Amino acid sequence: MSLLNVRGLTKLYDGVRAVAEVSLDIPQGEVRALIGPNGAGKTTLVGMIAGRITPDAGQVVLAGQDITRLPAHRRTRLGMAYTFQITSVFARLPVAENVALAARPHMPRADVPGAVQAALARVGLTDPSARAGDLSYGHQRLLEIAMGIVQAPRLLILDEPTQGLSEGEIDGFKALVCDLAAQTTILLIEHNMDVVMALADRVTVLNAGEVLMTGTPAEVRADPGVQSAYLGAP
Ligand SMILES: Nc1ncnc2c1ncn2[C@@H]1O[C@H](COP(=O)(O)OP(=O)(O)OP(=O)(O)O)[C@@H](O)[C@H]1O
Ligand SMILES: [Mg+2]
């Protein structure tokens, strides 16, 4: 069964179609990568899926339920978690408290500390009392992932999670996603093609707001249209 079904999603900015009639079908358990050049509409698309951006047309269906008109917090309650390209941690709060805030709506209070500890261990953040704002950009992204996974989501959306991570941290991230993929469907926006090739079951390529193709990593890499639109680009 498909967990996420997107039909004809469209967003106009000043009359220009940032996302133009995009349809996607993501089966339960899949790791789907979303790639495309800068400005292709990736963040706008997942913003509409998550309920942060109101579409001009189209539908978002999660596990058979039409959620197009639900606000973001209601979608979170239905099992959608996401991290965004612009980090949105609470900079003045400790790392652990950031994760606890994300956890509390999803579990009994007594379960929160254990869940926080487990989520931080999973992403490899070792200092729960550090101020979130003092972490490096890459570690703030990992903190956001911890805030996502502590919710035990059905669908986890990650917008360029490896940006700002070192090579070693990217290896850790790959292992984390492989581990998470056993429990969660993942939609991953990612510019690092090594990460895409290593993790994705299938890849959707967006270009100028439209789906250019969806295929396996090997199919996408071999496609001449994708190469000229994206992979050949600097
Ligand atoms: N709030 C906004 N107001 C006006 N135009 C916007 C807004 N947000 C995005 N756009 C435009 O919509 C298009 C798609 O942008 P979007 O950020 O979704 O692309 P992206 O694929 O995520 O790019 P990147 O790889 O750089 O993150 C771009 O042309 C962008 O300039
Ligand atoms: Mg983006």
Short mmCIF file of C-alpha atoms and ligand atoms in Angstrom, two decimals:
data_model
loop_
_atom_site.label_atom_id
_atom_site.label_comp_id
_atom_site.label_asym_id
_atom_site.label_seq_id
_atom_site.Cartn_x
_atom_site.Cartn_y
_atom_site.Cartn_z
CA MET A 1 0.00 0.00 0.00
CA SER A 2 1.22 3.49 -0.68
CA LEU A 3 1.82 5.57 2.43
CA LEU A 4 2.04 8.93 0.70
CA ASN A 5 0.10 9.89 -2.35
CA VAL A 6 0.54 13.33 -3.88
CA ARG A 7 -1.65 14.33 -6.80
CA GLY A 8 -1.24 17.41 -8.96
CA LEU A 9 0.40 19.55 -6.28
CA THR A 10 0.99 23.05 -7.58
CA LYS A 11 2.41 26.22 -6.04
CA LEU A 12 2.65 29.58 -7.76
CA TYR A 13 4.88 32.42 -6.63
CA ASP A 14 4.08 35.67 -8.40
CA GLY A 15 2.45 33.71 -11.20
CA VAL A 16 5.49 31.47 -11.67
CA ARG A 17 4.99 27.76 -11.01
CA ALA A 18 7.55 26.76 -8.37
CA VAL A 19 5.86 23.33 -8.28
CA ALA A 20 3.71 22.32 -11.25
CA GLU A 21 1.23 19.45 -10.99
CA VAL A 22 3.53 17.07 -9.19
CA SER A 23 2.26 13.58 -8.45
CA LEU A 24 4.14 11.08 -6.29
CA ASP A 25 3.34 7.70 -4.89
CA ILE A 26 5.55 6.45 -2.09
CA PRO A 27 4.96 2.89 -0.88
CA GLN A 28 5.22 2.05 2.78
CA GLY A 29 8.79 1.22 3.74
CA GLU A 30 10.48 2.90 0.79
CA VAL A 31 13.42 5.28 0.98
CA ARG A 32 12.66 7.80 -1.75
CA ALA A 33 15.20 10.41 -2.71
CA LEU A 34 14.11 13.71 -4.22
CA ILE A 35 16.79 15.37 -6.29
CA GLY A 36 16.99 18.26 -8.71
CA PRO A 37 18.91 21.45 -9.39
CA ASN A 38 18.75 24.47 -7.09
CA GLY A 39 15.34 26.11 -7.38
CA ALA A 40 13.71 22.97 -8.82
CA GLY A 41 10.95 23.16 -6.20
CA LYS A 42 12.05 20.40 -3.80
CA THR A 43 11.66 22.39 -0.57
CA THR A 44 8.38 23.90 -1.77
CA LEU A 45 7.04 20.43 -2.59
CA VAL A 46 7.87 18.93 0.80
CA GLY A 47 6.63 22.13 2.46
CA MET A 48 3.23 21.42 0.93
CA ILE A 49 3.39 17.75 1.93
CA ALA A 50 4.20 18.76 5.51
CA GLY A 51 1.54 21.47 5.64
CA ARG A 52 3.86 24.41 5.97
CA ILE A 53 3.00 25.81 2.54
CA THR A 54 -0.55 26.03 1.20
CA PRO A 55 -0.84 24.57 -2.30
CA ASP A 56 -2.69 26.36 -5.09
CA ALA A 57 -3.92 23.03 -6.41
CA GLY A 58 -3.61 19.34 -5.75
CA GLN A 59 -4.01 16.79 -2.98
CA VAL A 60 -1.92 15.14 -0.30
CA VAL A 61 -3.09 11.74 0.94
CA LEU A 62 -1.42 9.96 3.87
CA ALA A 63 -2.31 6.30 4.38
CA GLY A 64 -5.54 6.79 2.49
CA GLN A 65 -6.59 9.94 4.36
CA ASP A 66 -6.84 13.24 2.51
CA ILE A 67 -4.77 15.64 4.63
CA THR A 68 -4.56 18.50 2.10
CA ARG A 69 -6.38 20.91 4.40
CA LEU A 70 -4.87 19.81 7.70
CA PRO A 71 -2.43 22.16 9.46
CA ALA A 72 1.15 20.99 9.99
CA HIS A 73 0.66 20.03 13.66
CA ARG A 74 -2.24 17.73 12.78
CA ARG A 75 -0.10 16.01 10.15
CA THR A 76 2.60 15.54 12.79
CA ARG A 77 0.04 13.81 14.98
CA LEU A 78 -0.77 11.48 12.08
CA GLY A 79 2.84 10.36 11.93
CA MET A 80 4.65 12.82 9.68
CA ALA A 81 7.96 14.21 10.91
CA TYR A 82 10.36 16.45 9.05
CA THR A 83 13.52 18.43 9.23
CA PHE A 84 13.89 21.53 7.13
CA GLN A 85 16.67 23.04 5.10
CA ILE A 86 16.73 26.05 7.41
CA THR A 87 17.38 24.66 10.87
CA SER A 88 14.61 25.28 13.34
CA VAL A 89 16.00 24.12 16.68
CA PHE A 90 15.37 26.14 19.83
CA ALA A 91 18.81 27.72 20.04
CA ARG A 92 18.66 28.79 23.69
CA LEU A 93 17.48 25.41 24.97
CA PRO A 94 19.68 22.40 25.72
CA VAL A 95 19.90 19.65 23.12
CA ALA A 96 17.90 17.18 25.25
CA GLU A 97 15.12 19.70 25.89
CA ASN A 98 14.71 20.27 22.14
CA VAL A 99 14.15 16.55 21.64
CA ALA A 100 11.86 16.35 24.70
CA LEU A 101 9.64 19.10 23.23
CA ALA A 102 9.26 17.07 20.04
CA ALA A 103 8.59 13.86 22.01
CA ARG A 104 5.98 15.04 24.53
CA PRO A 105 2.89 15.14 22.28
CA HIS A 106 3.60 11.55 21.21
CA MET A 107 4.02 9.61 24.46
CA PRO A 108 3.31 9.49 28.19
CA ARG A 109 5.52 11.93 30.12
CA ALA A 110 7.32 9.15 31.95
CA ASP A 111 8.57 7.73 28.64
CA VAL A 112 10.08 11.00 27.43
CA PRO A 113 13.56 10.91 29.06
CA GLY A 114 14.31 7.40 27.81
CA ALA A 115 13.07 8.20 24.31
CA VAL A 116 15.17 11.39 24.24
CA GLN A 117 18.28 9.50 25.28
CA ALA A 118 17.69 6.80 22.67
CA ALA A 119 17.11 9.34 19.87
CA LEU A 120 20.26 11.28 20.72
CA ALA A 121 22.30 8.09 20.87
CA ARG A 122 20.95 7.06 17.49
CA VAL A 123 22.08 10.25 15.74
CA GLY A 124 25.36 10.30 17.67
CA LEU A 125 24.95 13.50 19.67
CA THR A 126 26.86 12.99 22.87
CA ASP A 127 26.24 16.14 24.93
CA PRO A 128 22.56 16.44 25.88
CA SER A 129 23.15 19.51 28.01
CA ALA A 130 24.87 21.59 25.30
CA ARG A 131 22.94 24.65 24.17
CA ALA A 132 21.46 23.80 20.77
CA GLY A 133 22.57 27.14 19.36
CA ASP A 134 26.19 26.33 20.21
CA LEU A 135 26.23 23.22 18.00
CA SER A 136 27.77 23.35 14.54
CA TYR A 137 25.33 23.64 11.63
CA GLY A 138 25.79 19.94 10.81
CA HIS A 139 25.10 18.91 14.38
CA GLN A 140 21.99 21.09 14.48
CA ARG A 141 20.79 19.06 11.48
CA LEU A 142 21.45 15.85 13.46
CA LEU A 143 19.55 17.32 16.40
CA GLU A 144 16.62 17.97 14.10
CA ILE A 145 16.74 14.37 12.92
CA ALA A 146 16.67 13.26 16.58
CA MET A 147 13.62 15.51 17.06
CA GLY A 148 12.02 13.74 14.10
CA ILE A 149 12.79 10.15 15.02
CA VAL A 150 11.80 10.54 18.68
CA GLN A 151 8.24 10.88 17.34
CA ALA A 152 8.49 7.36 15.83
CA PRO A 153 7.01 8.74 12.59
CA ARG A 154 5.42 6.73 9.79
CA LEU A 155 6.88 9.18 7.27
CA LEU A 156 10.14 11.02 7.86
CA ILE A 157 10.99 13.89 5.51
CA LEU A 158 14.57 15.14 5.50
CA ASP A 159 15.54 18.27 3.52
CA GLU A 160 19.27 18.17 2.79
CA PRO A 161 20.24 16.55 6.09
CA THR A 162 23.90 16.03 5.16
CA GLN A 163 24.60 19.66 4.37
CA GLY A 164 27.38 20.78 6.69
CA LEU A 165 28.34 17.28 7.84
CA SER A 166 31.90 15.96 7.56
CA GLU A 167 32.69 12.82 5.52
CA GLY A 168 32.75 10.70 8.67
CA GLU A 169 29.45 12.15 9.85
CA ILE A 170 27.92 11.42 6.43
CA ASP A 171 28.91 7.77 6.85
CA GLY A 172 27.20 7.81 10.23
CA PHE A 173 24.13 9.38 8.64
CA LYS A 174 23.99 6.65 5.98
CA ALA A 175 24.09 3.95 8.66
CA LEU A 176 21.36 5.78 10.58
CA VAL A 177 19.04 5.95 7.55
CA CYS A 178 19.62 2.25 6.75
CA ASP A 179 18.64 1.48 10.33
CA LEU A 180 15.59 3.81 10.28
CA ALA A 181 14.39 2.46 6.94
CA ALA A 182 13.38 -0.78 8.64
CA GLN A 183 10.69 1.09 10.59
CA THR A 184 9.89 4.25 8.66
CA THR A 185 9.16 5.44 5.15
CA ILE A 186 11.64 8.17 4.25
CA LEU A 187 11.53 11.05 1.78
CA LEU A 188 15.02 12.43 1.47
CA ILE A 189 16.02 15.60 -0.38
CA GLU A 190 19.70 15.22 -1.01
CA HIS A 191 22.32 16.84 -3.22
CA ASN A 192 25.08 14.37 -2.36
CA MET A 193 24.73 11.71 -5.08
CA ASP A 194 26.83 9.18 -3.15
CA VAL A 195 24.27 9.36 -0.36
CA VAL A 196 21.38 9.06 -2.84
CA MET A 197 22.94 6.06 -4.56
CA ALA A 198 23.67 4.35 -1.25
CA LEU A 199 20.30 4.89 0.40
CA ALA A 200 17.46 5.34 -2.06
CA ASP A 201 15.17 2.55 -3.22
CA ARG A 202 13.91 4.94 -5.87
CA VAL A 203 14.71 8.48 -6.90
CA THR A 204 12.36 11.20 -8.14
CA VAL A 205 14.00 13.95 -10.18
CA LEU A 206 12.40 17.37 -10.09
CA ASN A 207 13.29 20.02 -12.65
CA ALA A 208 11.70 23.45 -12.99
CA GLY A 209 8.84 22.37 -10.71
CA GLU A 210 8.01 19.21 -12.66
CA VAL A 211 8.81 15.53 -12.21
CA LEU A 212 11.39 14.64 -14.84
CA MET A 213 11.45 10.95 -13.90
CA THR A 214 11.21 8.41 -11.10
CA GLY A 215 13.38 5.31 -11.15
CA THR A 216 15.99 3.28 -9.36
CA PRO A 217 19.26 5.08 -8.61
CA ALA A 218 20.90 3.24 -11.52
CA GLU A 219 18.09 4.18 -13.94
CA VAL A 220 18.24 7.80 -12.89
CA ARG A 221 22.00 7.97 -13.18
CA ALA A 222 21.86 6.49 -16.69
CA ASP A 223 19.10 8.81 -17.96
CA PRO A 224 20.35 11.38 -20.49
CA GLY A 225 17.62 13.90 -19.57
CA VAL A 226 18.63 13.75 -15.91
CA GLN A 227 22.27 14.07 -16.79
CA SER A 228 21.72 17.25 -18.76
CA ALA A 229 19.30 18.75 -16.24
CA TYR A 230 21.20 17.89 -13.13
CA LEU A 231 24.01 15.44 -12.90
CA GLY A 232 26.13 17.17 -15.51
CA ALA A 233 25.63 20.52 -13.80
CA PRO A 234 28.48 21.77 -11.65
N1 LIG B 1 8.52 32.19 -0.47
C1 LIG B 1 8.84 32.30 -1.77
N2 LIG B 1 8.50 33.39 -2.49
C2 LIG B 1 8.80 33.49 -3.80
N3 LIG B 1 9.43 32.54 -4.51
C3 LIG B 1 9.81 31.43 -3.85
C4 LIG B 1 9.54 31.25 -2.46
N4 LIG B 1 10.03 30.02 -2.08
C5 LIG B 1 10.59 29.50 -3.18
N5 LIG B 1 10.47 30.32 -4.23
C6 LIG B 1 10.93 30.04 -5.60
O1 LIG B 1 10.38 28.79 -5.98
C7 LIG B 1 11.33 28.02 -6.72
C8 LIG B 1 11.57 26.71 -6.01
O2 LIG B 1 12.27 26.93 -4.81
P1 LIG B 1 12.63 25.77 -3.78
O3 LIG B 1 13.24 26.42 -2.60
O4 LIG B 1 11.42 24.93 -3.56
O5 LIG B 1 13.71 24.95 -4.60
P2 LIG B 1 14.69 23.78 -4.12
O6 LIG B 1 14.59 22.72 -5.16
O7 LIG B 1 14.43 23.41 -2.71
O8 LIG B 1 16.13 24.47 -4.25
P3 LIG B 1 17.49 24.25 -3.38
O9 LIG B 1 18.15 23.04 -3.96
O10 LIG B 1 18.28 25.49 -3.67
O11 LIG B 1 17.12 24.11 -1.95
C9 LIG B 1 12.58 28.89 -6.85
O12 LIG B 1 12.51 29.57 -8.07
C10 LIG B 1 12.44 29.86 -5.68
O13 LIG B 1 13.10 31.06 -5.97
MG MG B 2 15.51 23.42 -1.02
#
